[in-house]
Each structure stands twice: as C-alpha cells, then as structure tokens.
Coordinates of C-alpha atoms in Angstrom, one line a residue:
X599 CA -7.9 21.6 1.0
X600 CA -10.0 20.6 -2.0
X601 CA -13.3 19.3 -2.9
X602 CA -14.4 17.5 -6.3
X603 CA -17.9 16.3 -7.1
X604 CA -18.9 13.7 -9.9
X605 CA -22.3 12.8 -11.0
X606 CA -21.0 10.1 -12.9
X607 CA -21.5 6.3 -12.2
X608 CA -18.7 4.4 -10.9
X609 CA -16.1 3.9 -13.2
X610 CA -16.0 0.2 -14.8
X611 CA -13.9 -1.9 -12.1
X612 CA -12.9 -5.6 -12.5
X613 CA -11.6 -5.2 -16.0
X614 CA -8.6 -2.9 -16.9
X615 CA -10.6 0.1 -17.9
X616 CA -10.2 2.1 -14.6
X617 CA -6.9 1.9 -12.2
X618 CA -7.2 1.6 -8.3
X619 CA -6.1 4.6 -8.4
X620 CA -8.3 6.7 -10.9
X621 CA -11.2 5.0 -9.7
X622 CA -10.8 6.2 -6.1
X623 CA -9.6 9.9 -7.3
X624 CA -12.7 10.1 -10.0
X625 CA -13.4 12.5 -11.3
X626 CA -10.2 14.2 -10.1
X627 CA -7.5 13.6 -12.9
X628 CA -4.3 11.2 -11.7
X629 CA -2.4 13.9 -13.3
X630 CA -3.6 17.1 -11.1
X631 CA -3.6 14.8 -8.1
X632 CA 0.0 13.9 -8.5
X633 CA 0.6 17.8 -9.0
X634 CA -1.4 19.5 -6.6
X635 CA -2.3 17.0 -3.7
X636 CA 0.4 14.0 -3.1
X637 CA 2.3 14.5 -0.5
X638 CA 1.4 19.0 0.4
X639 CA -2.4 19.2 0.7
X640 CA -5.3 17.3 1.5
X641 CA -8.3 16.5 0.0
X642 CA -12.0 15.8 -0.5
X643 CA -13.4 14.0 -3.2
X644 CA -17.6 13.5 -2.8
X645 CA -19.1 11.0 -5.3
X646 CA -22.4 10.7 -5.7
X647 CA -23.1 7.2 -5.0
X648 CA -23.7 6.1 -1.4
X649 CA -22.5 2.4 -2.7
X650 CA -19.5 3.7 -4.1
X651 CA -17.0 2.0 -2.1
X652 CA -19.3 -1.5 -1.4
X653 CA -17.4 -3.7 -3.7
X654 CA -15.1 -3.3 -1.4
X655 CA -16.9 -3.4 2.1
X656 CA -20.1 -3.1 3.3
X657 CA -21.4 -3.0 7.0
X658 CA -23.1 -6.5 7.0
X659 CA -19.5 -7.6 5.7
X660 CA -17.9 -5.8 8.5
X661 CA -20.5 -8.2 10.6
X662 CA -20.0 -11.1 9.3
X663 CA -15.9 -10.7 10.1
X664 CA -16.5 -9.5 13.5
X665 CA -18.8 -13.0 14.3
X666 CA -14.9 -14.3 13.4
X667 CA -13.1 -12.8 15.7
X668 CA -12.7 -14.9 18.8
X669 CA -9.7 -16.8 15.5
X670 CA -8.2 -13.2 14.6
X671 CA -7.9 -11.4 18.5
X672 CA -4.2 -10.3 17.8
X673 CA -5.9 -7.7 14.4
X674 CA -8.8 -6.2 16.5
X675 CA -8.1 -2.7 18.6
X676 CA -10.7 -1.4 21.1
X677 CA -10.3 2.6 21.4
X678 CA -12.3 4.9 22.9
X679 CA -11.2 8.6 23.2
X680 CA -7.8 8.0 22.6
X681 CA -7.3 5.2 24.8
X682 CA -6.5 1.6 23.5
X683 CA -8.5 -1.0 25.1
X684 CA -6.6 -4.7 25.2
X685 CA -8.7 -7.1 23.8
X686 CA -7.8 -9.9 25.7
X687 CA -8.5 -8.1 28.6
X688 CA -12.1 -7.4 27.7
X689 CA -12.4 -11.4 26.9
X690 CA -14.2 -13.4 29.4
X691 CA -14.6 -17.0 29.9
X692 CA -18.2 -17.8 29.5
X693 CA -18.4 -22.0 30.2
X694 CA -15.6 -23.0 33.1
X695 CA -15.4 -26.4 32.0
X696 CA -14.7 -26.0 27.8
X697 CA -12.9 -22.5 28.5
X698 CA -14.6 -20.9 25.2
X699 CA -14.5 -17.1 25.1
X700 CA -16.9 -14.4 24.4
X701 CA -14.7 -11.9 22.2
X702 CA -17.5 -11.1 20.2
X703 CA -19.7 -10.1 22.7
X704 CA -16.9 -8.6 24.4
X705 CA -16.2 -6.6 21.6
X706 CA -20.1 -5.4 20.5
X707 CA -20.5 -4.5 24.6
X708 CA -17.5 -1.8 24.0
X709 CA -19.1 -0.9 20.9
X710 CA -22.5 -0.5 22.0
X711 CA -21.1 1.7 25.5
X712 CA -19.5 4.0 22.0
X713 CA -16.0 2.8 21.2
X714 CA -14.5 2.3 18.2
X715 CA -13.9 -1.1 16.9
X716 CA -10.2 -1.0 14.8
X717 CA -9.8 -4.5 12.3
X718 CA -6.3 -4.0 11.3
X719 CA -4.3 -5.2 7.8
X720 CA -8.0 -6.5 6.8
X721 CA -6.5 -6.3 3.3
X722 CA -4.7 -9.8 4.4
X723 CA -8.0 -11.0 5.9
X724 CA -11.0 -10.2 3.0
X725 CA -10.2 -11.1 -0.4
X726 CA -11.8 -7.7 -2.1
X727 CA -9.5 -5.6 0.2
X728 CA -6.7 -7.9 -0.8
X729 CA -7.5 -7.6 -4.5
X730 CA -7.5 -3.9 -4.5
X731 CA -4.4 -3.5 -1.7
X732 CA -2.2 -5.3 -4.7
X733 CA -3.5 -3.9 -7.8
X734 CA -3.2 -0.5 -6.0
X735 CA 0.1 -1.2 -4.5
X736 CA 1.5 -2.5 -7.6
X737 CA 0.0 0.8 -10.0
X738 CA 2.0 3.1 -7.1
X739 CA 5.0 1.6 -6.3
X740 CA 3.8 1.8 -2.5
X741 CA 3.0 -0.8 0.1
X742 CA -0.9 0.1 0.7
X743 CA -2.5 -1.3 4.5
X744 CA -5.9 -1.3 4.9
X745 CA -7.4 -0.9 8.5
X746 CA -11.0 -0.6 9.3
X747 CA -12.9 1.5 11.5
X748 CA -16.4 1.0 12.8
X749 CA -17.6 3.6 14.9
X750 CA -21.2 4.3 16.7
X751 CA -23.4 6.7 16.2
X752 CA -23.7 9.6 18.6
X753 CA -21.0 11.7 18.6
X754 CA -18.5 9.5 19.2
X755 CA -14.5 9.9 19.0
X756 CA -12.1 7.1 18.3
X757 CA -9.0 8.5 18.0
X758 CA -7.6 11.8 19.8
X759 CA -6.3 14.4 17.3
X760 CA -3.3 13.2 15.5
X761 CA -1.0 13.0 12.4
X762 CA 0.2 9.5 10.5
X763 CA 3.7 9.0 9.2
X764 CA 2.4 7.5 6.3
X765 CA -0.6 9.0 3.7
X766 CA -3.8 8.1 4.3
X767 CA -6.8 7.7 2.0
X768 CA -9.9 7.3 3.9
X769 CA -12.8 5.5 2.1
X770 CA -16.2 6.4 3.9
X771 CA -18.2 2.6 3.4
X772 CA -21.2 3.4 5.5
X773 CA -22.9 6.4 7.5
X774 CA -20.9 9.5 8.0
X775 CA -18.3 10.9 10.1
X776 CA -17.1 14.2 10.7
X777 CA -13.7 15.6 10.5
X778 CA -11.3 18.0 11.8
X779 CA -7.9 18.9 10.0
X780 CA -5.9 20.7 12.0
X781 CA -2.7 21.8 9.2
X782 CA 0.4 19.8 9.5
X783 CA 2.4 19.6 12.6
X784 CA 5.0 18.4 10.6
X785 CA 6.1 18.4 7.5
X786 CA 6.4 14.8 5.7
X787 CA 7.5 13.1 9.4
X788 CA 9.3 9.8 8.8
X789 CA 8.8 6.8 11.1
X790 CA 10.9 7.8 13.5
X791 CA 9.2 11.0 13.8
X792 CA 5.7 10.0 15.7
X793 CA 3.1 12.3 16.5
X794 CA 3.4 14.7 20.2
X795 CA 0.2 14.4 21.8
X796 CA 2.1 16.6 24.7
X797 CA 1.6 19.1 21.8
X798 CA -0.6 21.6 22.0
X799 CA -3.4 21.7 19.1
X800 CA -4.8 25.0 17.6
X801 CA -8.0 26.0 19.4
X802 CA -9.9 25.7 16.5
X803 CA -9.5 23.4 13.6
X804 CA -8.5 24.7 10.1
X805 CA -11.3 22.9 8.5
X806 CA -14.3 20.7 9.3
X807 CA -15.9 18.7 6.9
X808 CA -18.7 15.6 6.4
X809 CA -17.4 12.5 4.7
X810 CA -20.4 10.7 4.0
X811 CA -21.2 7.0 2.2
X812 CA -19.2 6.5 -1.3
X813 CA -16.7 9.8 -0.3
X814 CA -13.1 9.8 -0.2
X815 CA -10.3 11.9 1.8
X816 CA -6.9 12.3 1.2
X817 CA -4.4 13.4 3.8
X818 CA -0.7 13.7 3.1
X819 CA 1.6 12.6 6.3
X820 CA 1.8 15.2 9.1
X821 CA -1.7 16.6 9.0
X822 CA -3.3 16.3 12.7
X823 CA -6.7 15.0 12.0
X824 CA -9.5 13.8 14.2
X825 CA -12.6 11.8 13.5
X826 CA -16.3 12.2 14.9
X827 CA -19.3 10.2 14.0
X828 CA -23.1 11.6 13.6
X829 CA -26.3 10.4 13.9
X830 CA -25.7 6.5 12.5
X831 CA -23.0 4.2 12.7
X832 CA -20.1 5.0 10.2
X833 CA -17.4 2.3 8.8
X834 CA -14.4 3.4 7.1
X835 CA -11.9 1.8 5.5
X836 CA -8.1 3.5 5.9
X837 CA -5.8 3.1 3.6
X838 CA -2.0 3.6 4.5
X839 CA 0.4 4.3 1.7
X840 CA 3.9 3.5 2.4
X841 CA 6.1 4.9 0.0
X842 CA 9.6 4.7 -1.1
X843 CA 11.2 7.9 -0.1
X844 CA 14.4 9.2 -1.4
X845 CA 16.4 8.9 1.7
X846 CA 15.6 5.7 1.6
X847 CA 17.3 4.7 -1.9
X848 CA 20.8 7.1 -0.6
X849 CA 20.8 5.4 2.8
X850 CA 20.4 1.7 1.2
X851 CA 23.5 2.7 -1.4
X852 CA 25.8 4.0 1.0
X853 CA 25.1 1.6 3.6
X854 CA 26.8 -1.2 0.9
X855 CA 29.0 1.0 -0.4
X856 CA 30.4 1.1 3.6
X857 CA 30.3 -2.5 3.6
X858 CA 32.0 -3.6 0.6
X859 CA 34.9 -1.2 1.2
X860 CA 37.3 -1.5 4.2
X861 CA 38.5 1.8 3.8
X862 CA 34.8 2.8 5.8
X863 CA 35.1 -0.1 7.9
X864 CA 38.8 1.5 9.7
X865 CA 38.7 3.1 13.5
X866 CA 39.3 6.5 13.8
X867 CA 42.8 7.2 14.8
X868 CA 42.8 6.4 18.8
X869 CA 43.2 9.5 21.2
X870 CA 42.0 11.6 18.1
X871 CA 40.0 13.5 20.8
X872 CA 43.0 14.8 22.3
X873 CA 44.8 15.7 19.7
X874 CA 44.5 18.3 17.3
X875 CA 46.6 17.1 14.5
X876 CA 44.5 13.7 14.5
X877 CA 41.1 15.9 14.2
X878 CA 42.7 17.7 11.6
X879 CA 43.7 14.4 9.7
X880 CA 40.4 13.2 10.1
X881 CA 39.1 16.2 8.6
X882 CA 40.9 15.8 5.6
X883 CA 40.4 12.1 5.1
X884 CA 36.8 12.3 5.7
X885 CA 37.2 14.7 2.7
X886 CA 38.3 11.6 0.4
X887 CA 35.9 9.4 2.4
X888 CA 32.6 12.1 1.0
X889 CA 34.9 12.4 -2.5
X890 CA 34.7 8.6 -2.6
X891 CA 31.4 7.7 -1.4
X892 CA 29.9 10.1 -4.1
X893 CA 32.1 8.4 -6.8
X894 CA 30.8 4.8 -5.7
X895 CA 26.9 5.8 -5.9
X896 CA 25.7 5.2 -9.1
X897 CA 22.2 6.3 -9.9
X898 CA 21.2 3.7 -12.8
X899 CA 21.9 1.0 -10.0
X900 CA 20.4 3.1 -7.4
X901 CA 17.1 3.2 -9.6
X902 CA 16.9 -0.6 -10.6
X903 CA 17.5 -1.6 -7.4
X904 CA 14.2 0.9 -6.2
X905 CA 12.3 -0.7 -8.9
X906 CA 13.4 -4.4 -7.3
X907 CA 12.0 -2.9 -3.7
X908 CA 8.9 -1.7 -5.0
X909 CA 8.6 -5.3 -7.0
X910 CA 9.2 -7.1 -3.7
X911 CA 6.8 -5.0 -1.4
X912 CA 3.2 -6.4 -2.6
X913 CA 1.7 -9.6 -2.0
X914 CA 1.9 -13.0 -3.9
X915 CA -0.6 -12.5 -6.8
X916 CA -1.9 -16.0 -7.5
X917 CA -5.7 -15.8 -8.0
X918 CA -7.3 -18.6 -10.6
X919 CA -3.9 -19.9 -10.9
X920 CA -4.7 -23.6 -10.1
X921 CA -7.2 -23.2 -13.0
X922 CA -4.3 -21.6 -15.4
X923 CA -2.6 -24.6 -14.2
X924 CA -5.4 -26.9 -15.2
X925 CA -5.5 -25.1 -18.2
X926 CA -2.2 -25.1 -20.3
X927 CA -2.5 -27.9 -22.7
X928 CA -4.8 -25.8 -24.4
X929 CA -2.9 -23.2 -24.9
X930 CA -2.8 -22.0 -28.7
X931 CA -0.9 -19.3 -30.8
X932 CA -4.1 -17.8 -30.5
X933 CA -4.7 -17.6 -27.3
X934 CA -5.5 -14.6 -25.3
X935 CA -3.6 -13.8 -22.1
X936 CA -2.1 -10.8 -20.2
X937 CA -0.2 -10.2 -17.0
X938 CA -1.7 -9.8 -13.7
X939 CA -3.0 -6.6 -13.4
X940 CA -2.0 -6.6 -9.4
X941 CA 1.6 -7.7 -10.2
X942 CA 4.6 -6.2 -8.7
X943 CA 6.9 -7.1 -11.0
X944 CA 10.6 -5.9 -12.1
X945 CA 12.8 -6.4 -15.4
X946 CA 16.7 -6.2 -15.6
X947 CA 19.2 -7.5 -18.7
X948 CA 22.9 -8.3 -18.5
X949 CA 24.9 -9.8 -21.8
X950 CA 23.9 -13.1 -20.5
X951 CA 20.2 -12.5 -20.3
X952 CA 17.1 -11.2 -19.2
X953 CA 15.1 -11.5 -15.5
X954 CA 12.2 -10.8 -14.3
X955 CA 11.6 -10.9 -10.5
X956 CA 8.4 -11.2 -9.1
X957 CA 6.9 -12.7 -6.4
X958 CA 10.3 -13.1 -4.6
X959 CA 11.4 -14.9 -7.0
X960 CA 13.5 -14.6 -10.2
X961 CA 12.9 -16.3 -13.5
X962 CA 15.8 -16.3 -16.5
X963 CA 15.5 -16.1 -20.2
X964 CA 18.5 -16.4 -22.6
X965 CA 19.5 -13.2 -23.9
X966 CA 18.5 -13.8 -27.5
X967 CA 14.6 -13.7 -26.3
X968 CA 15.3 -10.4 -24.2
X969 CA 13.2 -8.3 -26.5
X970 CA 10.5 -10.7 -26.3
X971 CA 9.9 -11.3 -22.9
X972 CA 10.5 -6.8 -22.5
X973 CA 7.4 -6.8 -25.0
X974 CA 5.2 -9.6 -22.9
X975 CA 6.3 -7.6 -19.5
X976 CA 5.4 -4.1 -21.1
X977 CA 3.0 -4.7 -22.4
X978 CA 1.1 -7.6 -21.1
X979 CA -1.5 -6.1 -19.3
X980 CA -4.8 -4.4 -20.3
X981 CA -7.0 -5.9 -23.2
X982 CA -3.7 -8.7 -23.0
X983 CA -2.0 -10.4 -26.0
X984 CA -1.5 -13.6 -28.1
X985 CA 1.7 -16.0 -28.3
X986 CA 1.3 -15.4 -32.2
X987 CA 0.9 -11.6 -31.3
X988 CA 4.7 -11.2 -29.6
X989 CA 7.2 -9.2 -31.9
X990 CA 10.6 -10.5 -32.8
X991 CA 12.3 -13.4 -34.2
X992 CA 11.5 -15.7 -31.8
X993 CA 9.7 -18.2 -34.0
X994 CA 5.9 -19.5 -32.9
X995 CA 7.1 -22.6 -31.6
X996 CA 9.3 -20.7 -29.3
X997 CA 6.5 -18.1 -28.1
X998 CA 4.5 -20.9 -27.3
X999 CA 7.0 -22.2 -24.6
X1000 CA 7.8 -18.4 -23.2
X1001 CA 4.1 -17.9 -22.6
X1002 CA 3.6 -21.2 -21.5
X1003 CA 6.7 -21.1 -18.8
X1004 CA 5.1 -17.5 -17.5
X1005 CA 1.7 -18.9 -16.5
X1006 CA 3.3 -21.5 -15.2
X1007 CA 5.1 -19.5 -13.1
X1008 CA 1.6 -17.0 -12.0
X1009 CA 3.3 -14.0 -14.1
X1010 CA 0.6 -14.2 -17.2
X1011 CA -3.5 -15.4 -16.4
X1012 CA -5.5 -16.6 -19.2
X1013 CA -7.4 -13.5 -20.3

C-alpha cells in the first residue's frame, strides 16, 4: 500500500493538457503507477482539494438524479450489510386510481434507516461521467464503468467484505468513508472466478485507512475490501476497469483457428476409451494438432486485431457534432481541428488502402493517401492541426476533402 500527497491545484482539465488518467493519479507519475501499482498493489493518493473530484459529481447532483429515479428503477441497488434490497419491492403505490409510485421516497426511507443507495453504469446516465468514462477508456485501452455509492453517516456498511474481478478506482466526491483492505484472496481472479464469502476473512485487516473529499484509491482485482462511513454522509464514485487480458487475445486466436480448420473440427476416434492403441494415436496427433495450432497464431494479427477490441469497447463519441455538421462549409486550409480526444479509434493498411475503424464503423481511403490519413490519426489530437498543416503529397485541394470527410464522419471536431 501507498500514499501520495499533492499541494498542487487541480491539474488543467477540459483541454488536452492533463489525461484522465494523470489527473486522477496526480501527483503520482503515469510511469511509476504502471510500474509499481497496476495490477500488484494498492493505493492511496490524498489531494488536497475537497472539490477535487466535483466536475465530475457532487452530492446535490447525486440529488437531483435520485428525484429521477421512479424512469431509471432497473440502475438503482438498495444494500444494507451485504444484503441486496429489490427495488421494486420497496416501491409502493401511493394514489389507487393513477397507479404512480413512490420510488423516491422508497429509496430516501432505506437511506435514511442507513443503507446504501448503489446508481449503477451512471457513466451512461450523466454526461461528465460519460465524458470522462470515454476519454479514460479510450487513453487505457479498457472499458471503464462507473457506479455510485451514497452512503449515510453513522457507521454504516454497504457492502460485506469482498474482492472485484475487475480494478477499481474509487473517487471519494463527498464526506468520508473508511476502509479496510484485507490483502488479495486471489491473485488477478477472472470473471469466472467470483469472490467466496463462505471464506473466512483475517481477523484483522491489513490496513485501515480514511478516504476523504477530493482522494483517490486504487485497488488491483482480488483485494477483499470493505467500506465504512463516518460522521457525514459520503458519495463515491467507482470506477471499474475492464481490461483486455492476455488469455483473452490466445483464447480469441485459437478459437478461429479451430474454426476455419476441419482438421480441429474431427471426432475423436470412437471407443478410444477402450482402447489403448486409439489413446496412443490420439496422443500423437494431438502432438501435430499443438505443432499446428502454434504455427497458425500469428502475433502481428493477434495484436491488430487487440487494438480493433479495444477500438470497439468505448462509447459513440459524438459531442458538438451537429454543430461540426453545421459548420463545414467554412472549413479553410487554415483551419484548426484535431481528433476527439475520447476516441477509440483503430488504423490498419493493406496494398489496397488504409482504414480506420471507429465507432463500429469503418471508413476507407485509397492507398496513395495512407501516409496522410496515419499523420491526421497520430497525430490529431492535443493542440490539433490544419488541412494545410498535413505532410505528404496529397495536394491542398485534396486535404481539404480528407479533413472534410472525417468530421463528417465524428472522427475530427473543429478545434
């Protein structure tokens, strides 16, 4: 476990001056966190700015969605030590003849008797979550969720002790909670692997600590954790971080390597179980089978086909793109633009041409352009580019009409 202080202000946000990522790690380096943290051991990162976090969230937003969420029932959880309330059971029908519920107040009356109040994938819900969910996903190749948890004050405990199959950043918006990490019950568990509670914990923790307002905690997958509020209500928002694993990638290969070739497709000889010639026969041919499989994986293909997956995992990133729309006749040579900055987006070339895919879709150049539209998807983003800025012989004319057709299609914004 490790704890970092800043003193700083908050990093510039908004712009392209700070990543998602750098900005929640700050003042811990990218570098060292990819080194000494990711995925082998937690930790704490206190900044000293209650409103760290607010651009984000805020309680009174938290509010405001809960007065919303007799619309959203199916994305709010009620837990209280442990134990998952249905909402739709706590729902009561307050006027016979019109049939309107209550959730809200069904919800706050849990709250108020101490549970905690769960908004799930609130990334898809609230547009700053969203915002941050794709420019984050897209810097880390990972598919980020963001849940919220609201919690009141009094000692009060959500969730029973536990570990997630997927990393966790916790992002304390408001109050404080306490927490106890327990080590890792297991190490990296994949999906398939879910937490034990039949498991008995350590009697005491390995570590307690106080996340309060503006604070941040990372916990790799595996490490049992519990949360406890204090004296005030605490909101924080969880973010999930679903990465692309290297099983994964092999078990996606050979899966289509088995199904384009019928040699993987063919039964295994019948009454091979009784026979000890077959089993020796099978030994030997499963030989060629491992010999073959190995010779059919290729690792380039293996790679660009990773880089497609992580492409494909965020969502649709179309914000101001009716008014880039609007805007193209007054496009110029001049003009500045620059790619999304919360673009998944991926680049492949054959002797035919270049594509890019993004946003589930693929768009086609012709291959004499390929080292254009590399340099636009590149090195589109940050302080952005020009048409008459692009390198190559494409003439100005022609750069017009590339940059033109990519904000068209939502891959380039106006800057």
């Amino acid at each position: 476990m490790a704890t970092a202080t800043g003193d700083q202000a908050t990093p510039t946000r908004g712009g392209r001056l700070v990543s998602a990522l750098s900005w929640m790690l700050d003042p811990i380096e990218r570098q060292t966190f990819e080194e000494e943290f990711w995925e082998s051991r937690s930790l704490h990162v206190r900044h000293a700015d209650p409103h760290y976090f607010s651009e984000l969230l805020t309680l009174d937003d938290v509010d405001r969605l809960l007065a919303s969420v007799d619309a959203n029932l199916d994305t709010v959880r009620i837990i209280r030590d442990g134990q998952e309330i249905s909402v739709s059971d706590v729902v009561v029908v307050s006027n016979e003849s019109t049939g309107r519920t209550t959730a809200v107040e069904a919800v706050y009356q849990h709250y108020r008797t101490g549970s905690t109040i769960v908004l799930n994938s609130l990334d898809r819900r609230w547009e700053p979550l969203g915002r941050f969910a794709a420019e984050l996903g897209a810097e880390i190749s990972a598919r980020p969720q963001m849940n919220v948890y609201l919690t009141p004050g009094g000692n009060e405990r959500g969730f029973a002790p536990h570990y997630d199959t997927h990393d966790v950043f916790i992002l304390q918006v408001h109050g404080s909670k306490r927490w106890s990490l327990y080590g890792s019950a297991q190490e990296l568990p994949l999906r398939n692997q879910p937490y034990n509670h039949a498991d008995p914990l350590p009697k005491e923790a390995e570590q307690e600590l106080e996340l309060t307002a503006g604070d941040l905690l990372y916990l790799p997958r595996g490490t049992v954790h519990a949360g406890t509020s204090m004296d005030s209500a605490s909101v924080h928002v969880t973010i999930g971080v679903h990465p692309l694993l290297w099983g994964s990638v092999l078990q996606e290969a050979v899966g289509q390597v088995l199904a384009d070739d019928v040699r993987f497709r063919t039964a295994l000889p019948l009454g091979f179980a009784r026979s000890g010639a077959l089993q020796r026969q099978i030994a030997d041919t499963l030989g060629e089978l491992v010999g073959l499989l190995a010779s059919r994986l290729a690792p380039a293909s293996m790679t660009a086909e990773a880089v497609k997956h992580a492409a494909a995992i965020g969502p649709t990133s179309l914000r101001h793109h009716l008014s880039d729309l609007e805007a193209l006749s007054s496009l110029r040579p001049t003009t500045m633009v620059r790619r999304r900055d919360d673009l998944g987006w991926a680049l492949s070339t054959t002797p035919e041409g270049v594509e890019l895919e993004f946003h589930h879709k693929k768009v086609r150049y012709p291959a004499h352009v390929t080292g254009e539209v590399r340099y636009v998807a590149e090195n589109g983003g940050g302080l952005g580019f020009s048409p008459r800025s692009i390198p190559g012989e494409l003439d100005e004319p022609g750069r017009l009409v590339l940059v033109e057709s990519l904000l068209r299609e939502g891959f380039l914004t106006f800057d």
